[in-house]
XYZ file of N, CA and C in Angstrom:
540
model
N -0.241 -23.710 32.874
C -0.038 -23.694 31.449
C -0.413 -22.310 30.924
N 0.594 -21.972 30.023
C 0.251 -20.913 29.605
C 0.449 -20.293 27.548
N -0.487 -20.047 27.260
C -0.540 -19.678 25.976
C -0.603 -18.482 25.185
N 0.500 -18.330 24.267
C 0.512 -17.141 23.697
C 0.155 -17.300 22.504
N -0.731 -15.597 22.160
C -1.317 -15.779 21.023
C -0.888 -14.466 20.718
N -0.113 -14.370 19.589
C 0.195 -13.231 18.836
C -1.354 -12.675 17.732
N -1.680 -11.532 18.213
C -3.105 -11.094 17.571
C -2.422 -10.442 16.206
N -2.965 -10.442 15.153
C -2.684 -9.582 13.904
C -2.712 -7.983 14.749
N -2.036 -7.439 13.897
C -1.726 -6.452 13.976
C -1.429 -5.543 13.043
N -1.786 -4.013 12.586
C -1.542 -2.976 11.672
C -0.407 -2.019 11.973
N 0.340 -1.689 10.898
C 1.310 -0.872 11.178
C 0.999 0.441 10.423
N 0.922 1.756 10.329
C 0.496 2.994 9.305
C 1.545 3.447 8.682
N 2.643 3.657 8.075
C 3.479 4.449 7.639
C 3.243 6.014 8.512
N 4.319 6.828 8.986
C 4.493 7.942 9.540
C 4.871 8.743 8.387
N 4.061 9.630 7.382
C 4.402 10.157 6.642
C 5.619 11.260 6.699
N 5.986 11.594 8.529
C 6.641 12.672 8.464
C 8.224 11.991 9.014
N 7.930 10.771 8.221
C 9.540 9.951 8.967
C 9.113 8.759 8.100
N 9.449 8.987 6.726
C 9.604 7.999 5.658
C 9.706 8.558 3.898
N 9.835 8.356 3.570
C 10.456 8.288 1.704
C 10.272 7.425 1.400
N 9.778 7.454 -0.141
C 9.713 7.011 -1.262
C 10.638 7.210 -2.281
N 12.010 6.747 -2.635
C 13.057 7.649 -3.668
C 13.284 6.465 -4.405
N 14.346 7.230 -5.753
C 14.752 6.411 -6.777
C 15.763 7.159 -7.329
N 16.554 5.874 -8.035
C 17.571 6.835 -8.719
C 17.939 5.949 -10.071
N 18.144 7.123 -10.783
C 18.635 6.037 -12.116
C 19.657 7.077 -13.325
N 20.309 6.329 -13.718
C 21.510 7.145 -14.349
C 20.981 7.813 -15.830
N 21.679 9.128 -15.837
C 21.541 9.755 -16.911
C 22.647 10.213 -18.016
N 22.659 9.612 -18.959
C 23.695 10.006 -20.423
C 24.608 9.067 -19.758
N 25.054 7.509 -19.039
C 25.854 6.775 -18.852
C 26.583 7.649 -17.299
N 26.793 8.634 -17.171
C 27.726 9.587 -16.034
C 27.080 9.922 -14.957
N 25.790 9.881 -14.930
C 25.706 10.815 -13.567
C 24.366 10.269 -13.110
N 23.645 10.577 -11.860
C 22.764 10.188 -11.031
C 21.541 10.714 -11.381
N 20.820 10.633 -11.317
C 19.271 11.514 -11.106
C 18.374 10.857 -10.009
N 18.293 11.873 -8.953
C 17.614 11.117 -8.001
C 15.948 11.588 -8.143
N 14.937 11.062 -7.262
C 14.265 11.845 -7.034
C 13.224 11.027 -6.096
N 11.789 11.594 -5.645
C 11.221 10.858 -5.101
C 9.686 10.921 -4.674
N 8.370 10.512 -4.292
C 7.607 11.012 -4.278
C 7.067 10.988 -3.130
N 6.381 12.461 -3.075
C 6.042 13.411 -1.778
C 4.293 12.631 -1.171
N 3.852 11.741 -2.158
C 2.412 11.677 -1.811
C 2.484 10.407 -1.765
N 2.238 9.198 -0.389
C 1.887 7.933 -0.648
C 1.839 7.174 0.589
N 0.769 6.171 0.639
C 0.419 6.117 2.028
C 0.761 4.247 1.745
N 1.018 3.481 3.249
C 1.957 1.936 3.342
C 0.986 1.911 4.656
N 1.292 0.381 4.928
C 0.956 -0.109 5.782
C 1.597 -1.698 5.954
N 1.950 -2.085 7.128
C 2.000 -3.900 7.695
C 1.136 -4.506 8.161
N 0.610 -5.652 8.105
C 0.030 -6.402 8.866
C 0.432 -7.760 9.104
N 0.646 -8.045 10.395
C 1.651 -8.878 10.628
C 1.095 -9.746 11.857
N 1.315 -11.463 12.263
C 1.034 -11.630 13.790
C 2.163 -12.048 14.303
N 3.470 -11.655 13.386
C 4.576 -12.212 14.650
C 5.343 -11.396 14.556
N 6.268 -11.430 15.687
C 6.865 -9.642 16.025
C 8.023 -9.650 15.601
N 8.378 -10.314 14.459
C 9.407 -10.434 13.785
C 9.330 -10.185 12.078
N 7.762 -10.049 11.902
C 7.210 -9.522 10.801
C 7.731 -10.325 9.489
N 7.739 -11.705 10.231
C 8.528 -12.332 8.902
C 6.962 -13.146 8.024
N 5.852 -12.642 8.396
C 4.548 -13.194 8.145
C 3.955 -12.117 7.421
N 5.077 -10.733 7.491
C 4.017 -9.729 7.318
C 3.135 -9.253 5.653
N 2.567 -8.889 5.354
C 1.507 -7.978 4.204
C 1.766 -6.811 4.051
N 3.121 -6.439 3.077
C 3.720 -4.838 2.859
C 2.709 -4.673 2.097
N 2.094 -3.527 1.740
C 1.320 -2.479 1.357
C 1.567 -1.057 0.951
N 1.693 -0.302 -0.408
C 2.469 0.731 -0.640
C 1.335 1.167 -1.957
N 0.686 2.752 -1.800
C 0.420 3.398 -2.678
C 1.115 4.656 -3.327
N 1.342 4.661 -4.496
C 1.707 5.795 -4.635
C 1.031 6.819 -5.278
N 1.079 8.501 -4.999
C 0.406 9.198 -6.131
C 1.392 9.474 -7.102
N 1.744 8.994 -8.347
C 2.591 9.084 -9.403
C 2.460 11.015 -9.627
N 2.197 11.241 -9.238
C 1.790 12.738 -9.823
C 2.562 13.538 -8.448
N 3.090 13.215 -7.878
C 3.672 13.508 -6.642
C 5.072 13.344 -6.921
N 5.848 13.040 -8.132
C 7.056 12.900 -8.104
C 7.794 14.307 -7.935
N 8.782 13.948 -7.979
C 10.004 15.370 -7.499
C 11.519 14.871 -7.699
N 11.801 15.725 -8.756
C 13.444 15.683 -9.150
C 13.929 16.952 -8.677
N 13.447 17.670 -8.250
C 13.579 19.589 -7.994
C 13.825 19.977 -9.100
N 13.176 19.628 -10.250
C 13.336 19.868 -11.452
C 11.863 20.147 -12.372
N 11.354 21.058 -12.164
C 9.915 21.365 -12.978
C 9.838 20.882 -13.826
N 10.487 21.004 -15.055
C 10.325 20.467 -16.333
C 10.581 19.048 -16.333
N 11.659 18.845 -15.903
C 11.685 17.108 -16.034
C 10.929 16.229 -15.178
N 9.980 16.880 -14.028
C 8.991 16.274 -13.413
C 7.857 16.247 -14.158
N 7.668 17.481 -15.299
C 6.607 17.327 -16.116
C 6.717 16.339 -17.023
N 7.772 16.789 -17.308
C 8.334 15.766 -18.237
C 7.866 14.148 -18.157
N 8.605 13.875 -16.830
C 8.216 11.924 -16.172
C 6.479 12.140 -15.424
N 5.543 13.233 -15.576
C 4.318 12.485 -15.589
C 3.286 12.849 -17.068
N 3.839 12.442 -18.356
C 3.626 13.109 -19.417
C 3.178 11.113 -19.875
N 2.859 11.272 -21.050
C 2.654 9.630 -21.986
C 4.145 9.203 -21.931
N 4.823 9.804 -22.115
C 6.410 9.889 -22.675
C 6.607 8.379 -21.599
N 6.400 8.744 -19.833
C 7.352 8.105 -18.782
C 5.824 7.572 -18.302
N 5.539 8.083 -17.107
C 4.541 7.577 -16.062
C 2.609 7.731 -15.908
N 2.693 8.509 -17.502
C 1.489 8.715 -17.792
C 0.449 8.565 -16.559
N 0.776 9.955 -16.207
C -0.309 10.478 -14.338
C -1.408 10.099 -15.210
N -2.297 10.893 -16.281
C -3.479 11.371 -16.223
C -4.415 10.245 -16.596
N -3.602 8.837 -16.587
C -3.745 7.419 -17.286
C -3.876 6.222 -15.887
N -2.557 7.104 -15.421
C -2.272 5.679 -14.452
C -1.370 6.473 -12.599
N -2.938 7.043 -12.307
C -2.268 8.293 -11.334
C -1.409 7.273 -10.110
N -2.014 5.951 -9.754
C -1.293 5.277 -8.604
C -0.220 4.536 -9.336
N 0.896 3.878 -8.527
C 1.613 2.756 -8.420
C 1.640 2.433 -7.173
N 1.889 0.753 -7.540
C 1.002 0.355 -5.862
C 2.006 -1.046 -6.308
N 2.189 -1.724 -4.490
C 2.508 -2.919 -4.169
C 1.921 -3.488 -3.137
N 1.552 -4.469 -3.575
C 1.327 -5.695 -2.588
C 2.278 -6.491 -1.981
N 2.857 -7.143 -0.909
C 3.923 -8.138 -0.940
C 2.911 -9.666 -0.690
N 3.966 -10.495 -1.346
C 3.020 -11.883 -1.675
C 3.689 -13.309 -0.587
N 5.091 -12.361 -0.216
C 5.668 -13.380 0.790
C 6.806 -12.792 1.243
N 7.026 -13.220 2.554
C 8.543 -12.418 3.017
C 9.599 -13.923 3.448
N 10.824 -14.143 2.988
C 11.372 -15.209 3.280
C 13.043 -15.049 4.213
N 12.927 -15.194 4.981
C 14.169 -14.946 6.028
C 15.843 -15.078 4.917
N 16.071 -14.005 5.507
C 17.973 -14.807 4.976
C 18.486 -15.428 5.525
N 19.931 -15.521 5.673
C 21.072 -15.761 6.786
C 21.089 -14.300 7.666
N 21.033 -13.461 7.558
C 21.374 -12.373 8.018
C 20.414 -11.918 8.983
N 20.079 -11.888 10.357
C 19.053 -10.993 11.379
C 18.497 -10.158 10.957
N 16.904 -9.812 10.633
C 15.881 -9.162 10.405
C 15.938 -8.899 9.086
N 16.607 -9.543 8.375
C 17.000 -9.548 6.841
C 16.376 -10.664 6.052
N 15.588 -10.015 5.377
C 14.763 -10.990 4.144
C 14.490 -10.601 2.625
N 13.846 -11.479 2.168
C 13.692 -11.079 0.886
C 12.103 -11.361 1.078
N 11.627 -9.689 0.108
C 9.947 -9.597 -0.095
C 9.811 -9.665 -1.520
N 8.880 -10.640 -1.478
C 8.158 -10.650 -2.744
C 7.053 -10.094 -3.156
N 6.706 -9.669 -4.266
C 5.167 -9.276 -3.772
C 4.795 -8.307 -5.495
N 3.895 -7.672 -5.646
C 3.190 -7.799 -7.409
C 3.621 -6.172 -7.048
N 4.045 -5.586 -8.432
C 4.332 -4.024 -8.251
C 3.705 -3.785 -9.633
N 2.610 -2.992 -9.281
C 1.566 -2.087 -10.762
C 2.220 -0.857 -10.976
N 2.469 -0.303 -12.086
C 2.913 0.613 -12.897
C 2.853 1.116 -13.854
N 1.933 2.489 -14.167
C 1.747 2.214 -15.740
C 0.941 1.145 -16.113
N -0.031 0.959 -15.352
C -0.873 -0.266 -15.579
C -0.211 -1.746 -16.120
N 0.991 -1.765 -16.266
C 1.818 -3.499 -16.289
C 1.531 -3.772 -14.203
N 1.597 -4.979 -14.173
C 1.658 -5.900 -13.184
C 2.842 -6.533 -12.801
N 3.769 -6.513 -12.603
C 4.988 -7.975 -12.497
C 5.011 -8.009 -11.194
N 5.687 -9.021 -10.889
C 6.012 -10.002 -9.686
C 7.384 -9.133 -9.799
N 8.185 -8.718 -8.092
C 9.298 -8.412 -7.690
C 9.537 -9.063 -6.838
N 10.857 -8.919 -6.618
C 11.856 -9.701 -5.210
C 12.565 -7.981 -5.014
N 12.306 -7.918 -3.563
C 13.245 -6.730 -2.915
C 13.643 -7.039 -1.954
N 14.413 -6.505 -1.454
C 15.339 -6.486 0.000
C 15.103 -5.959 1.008
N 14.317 -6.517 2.035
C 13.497 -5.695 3.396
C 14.331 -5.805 4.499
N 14.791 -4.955 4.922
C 15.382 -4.448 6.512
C 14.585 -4.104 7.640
N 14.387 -5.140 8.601
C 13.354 -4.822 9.620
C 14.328 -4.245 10.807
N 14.255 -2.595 10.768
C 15.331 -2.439 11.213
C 14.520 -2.442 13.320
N 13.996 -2.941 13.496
C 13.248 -2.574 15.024
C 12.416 -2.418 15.183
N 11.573 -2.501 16.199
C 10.691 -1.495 16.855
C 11.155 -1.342 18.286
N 10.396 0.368 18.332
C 10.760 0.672 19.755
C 9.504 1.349 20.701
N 9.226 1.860 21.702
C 8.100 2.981 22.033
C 8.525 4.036 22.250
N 8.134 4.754 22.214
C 8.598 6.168 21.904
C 7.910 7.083 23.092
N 9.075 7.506 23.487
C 8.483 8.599 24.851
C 7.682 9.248 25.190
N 7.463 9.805 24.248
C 6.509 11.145 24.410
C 4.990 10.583 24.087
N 4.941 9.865 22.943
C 3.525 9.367 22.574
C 2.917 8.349 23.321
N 4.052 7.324 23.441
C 4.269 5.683 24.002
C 3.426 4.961 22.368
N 3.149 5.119 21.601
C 3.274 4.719 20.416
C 4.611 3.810 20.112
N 4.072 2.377 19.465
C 4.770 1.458 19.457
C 5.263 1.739 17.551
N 6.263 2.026 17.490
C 6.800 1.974 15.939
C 8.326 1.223 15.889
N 7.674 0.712 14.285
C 8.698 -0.200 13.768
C 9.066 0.224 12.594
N 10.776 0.206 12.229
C 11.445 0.608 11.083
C 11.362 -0.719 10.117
N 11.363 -0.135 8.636
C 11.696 -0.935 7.632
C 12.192 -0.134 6.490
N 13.217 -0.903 6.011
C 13.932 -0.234 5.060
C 13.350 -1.456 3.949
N 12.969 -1.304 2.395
C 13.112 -2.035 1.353
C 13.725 -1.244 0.103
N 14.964 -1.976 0.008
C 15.320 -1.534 -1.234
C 15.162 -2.903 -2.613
N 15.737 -2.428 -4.227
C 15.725 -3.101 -5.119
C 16.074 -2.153 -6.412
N 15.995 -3.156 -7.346
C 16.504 -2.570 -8.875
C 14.829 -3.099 -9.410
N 14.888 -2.148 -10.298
C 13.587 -2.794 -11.521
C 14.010 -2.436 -12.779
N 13.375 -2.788 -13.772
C 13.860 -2.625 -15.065
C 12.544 -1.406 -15.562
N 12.673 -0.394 -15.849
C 11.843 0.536 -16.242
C 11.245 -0.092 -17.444
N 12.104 -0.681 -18.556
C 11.099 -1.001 -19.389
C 10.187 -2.056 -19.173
N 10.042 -2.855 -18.108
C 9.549 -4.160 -17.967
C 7.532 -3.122 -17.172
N 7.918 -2.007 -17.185
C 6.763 -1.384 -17.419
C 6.449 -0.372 -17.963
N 6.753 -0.452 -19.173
C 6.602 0.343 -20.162
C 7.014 2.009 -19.618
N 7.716 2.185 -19.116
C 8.071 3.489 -18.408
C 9.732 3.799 -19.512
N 9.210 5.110 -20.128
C 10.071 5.335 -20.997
C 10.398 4.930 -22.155
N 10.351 4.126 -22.888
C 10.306 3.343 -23.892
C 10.677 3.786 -25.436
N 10.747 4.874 -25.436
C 11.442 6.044 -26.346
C 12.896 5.970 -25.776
N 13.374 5.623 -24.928
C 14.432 6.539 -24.513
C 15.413 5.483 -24.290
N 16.617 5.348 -24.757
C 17.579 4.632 -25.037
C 18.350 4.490 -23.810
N 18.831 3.294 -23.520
C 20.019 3.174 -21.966
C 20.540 4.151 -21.662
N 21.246 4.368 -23.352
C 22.841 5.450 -23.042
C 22.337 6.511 -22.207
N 20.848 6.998 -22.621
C 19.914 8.430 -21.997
C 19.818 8.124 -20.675
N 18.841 7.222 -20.500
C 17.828 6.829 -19.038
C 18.677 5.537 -18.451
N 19.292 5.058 -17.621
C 19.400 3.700 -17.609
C 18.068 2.695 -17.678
N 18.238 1.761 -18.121
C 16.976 0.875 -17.515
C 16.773 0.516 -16.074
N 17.767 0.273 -15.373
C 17.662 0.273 -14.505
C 17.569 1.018 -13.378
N 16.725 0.964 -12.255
C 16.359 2.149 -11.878
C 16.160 1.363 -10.439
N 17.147 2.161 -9.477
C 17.141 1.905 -8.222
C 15.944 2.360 -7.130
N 15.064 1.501 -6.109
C 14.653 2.232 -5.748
C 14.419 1.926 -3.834
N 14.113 2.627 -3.272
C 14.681 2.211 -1.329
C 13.243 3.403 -1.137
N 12.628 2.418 -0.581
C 11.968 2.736 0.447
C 11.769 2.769 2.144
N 11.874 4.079 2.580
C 12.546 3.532 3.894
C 11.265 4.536 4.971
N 10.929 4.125 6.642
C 10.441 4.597 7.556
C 9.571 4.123 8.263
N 9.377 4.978 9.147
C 8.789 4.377 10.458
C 7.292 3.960 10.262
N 6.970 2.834 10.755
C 5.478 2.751 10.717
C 4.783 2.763 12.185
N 3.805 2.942 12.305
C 3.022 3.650 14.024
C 2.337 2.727 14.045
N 1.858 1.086 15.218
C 1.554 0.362 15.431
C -0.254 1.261 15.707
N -1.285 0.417 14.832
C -2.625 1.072 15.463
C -2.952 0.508 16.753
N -3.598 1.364 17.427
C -4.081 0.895 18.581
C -5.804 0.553 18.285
């Protein structure tokens, strides 16, 4: 007889093989992307299908980047993301629920912003894990994307659709490095 026991396990985000981006439309026509350079994730998971797992995501709001000086000052000002108020945005996930689709689920889980709280549903892509040659480091891909409504945290609130959309796309994607 024999018994398997899947042990919990931590995953780190690889800062140099992952993003944080977003995009959301400007004057009705055109894109504005951008994304931030500073923010550390993690999984914890006991089945190797990570459909159990605990997403984890900090951000430094003050780390954003449009390649645009002014309008980065701009979005960490009172106006948008008020850094000097509310320097993190952070998620917890509260549940991950399988689709129809292979390694495809939906994550739930509380997203702080601007000091509001709400509950989200996003779209997680467990795209693998593999070991990797050179290190033998065990890493696993995840892609999560979703829409949020900017005003549903007070982000922008001066600023009219036609300007900013409300809606504001955002995909988080990369490798995480299994701890040993």
């Amino acid at each position: 007889m024999s018994t398997s026991i899947f042990a919990q396990t931590t995953w780190k985000v690889d800062p140099a093989h992952a993003k944080v981006t977003f995009s959301t439309v400007h004057n009705t026509i055109s894109d504005v992307e951008g994304l931030f350079n500073a923010f550390e994730s993690s999984v914890t998971a006991t089945k190797a299908d990570f459909s159990d797992g605990v997403f984890e995501l900090s951000v430094d709001v003050n780390s954003i980047d449009t390649e645009i000086k002014m309008r980065d000052d701009h979005l960490r000002s009172a106006d948008f993301f008020d850094v000097e108020n509310f320097p993190k945005m952070t998620f917890k996930s509260t549940s991950v629920e399988k689709t129809n689709v292979k390694n495809r689920y939906k994550l739930k889980g509380n997203l702080t912003m601007r000091g509001v709280t709400k509950a989200v549903t996003m779209d997680l892509w467990y795209r693998g894990t593999i070991t990797d040659a050179q290190s033998g480091n065990e890493i696993a891909g995840f892609q999560i994307t979703g829409k949020l409504n900017r005003l549903d945290f007070e982000v922008g609130t001066k600023f009219p659709e036609a300007l900013i959309s409300n809606e504001v796309l955002i995909k988080v994607d990369g490798e995480y490095i299994k701890e040993k």
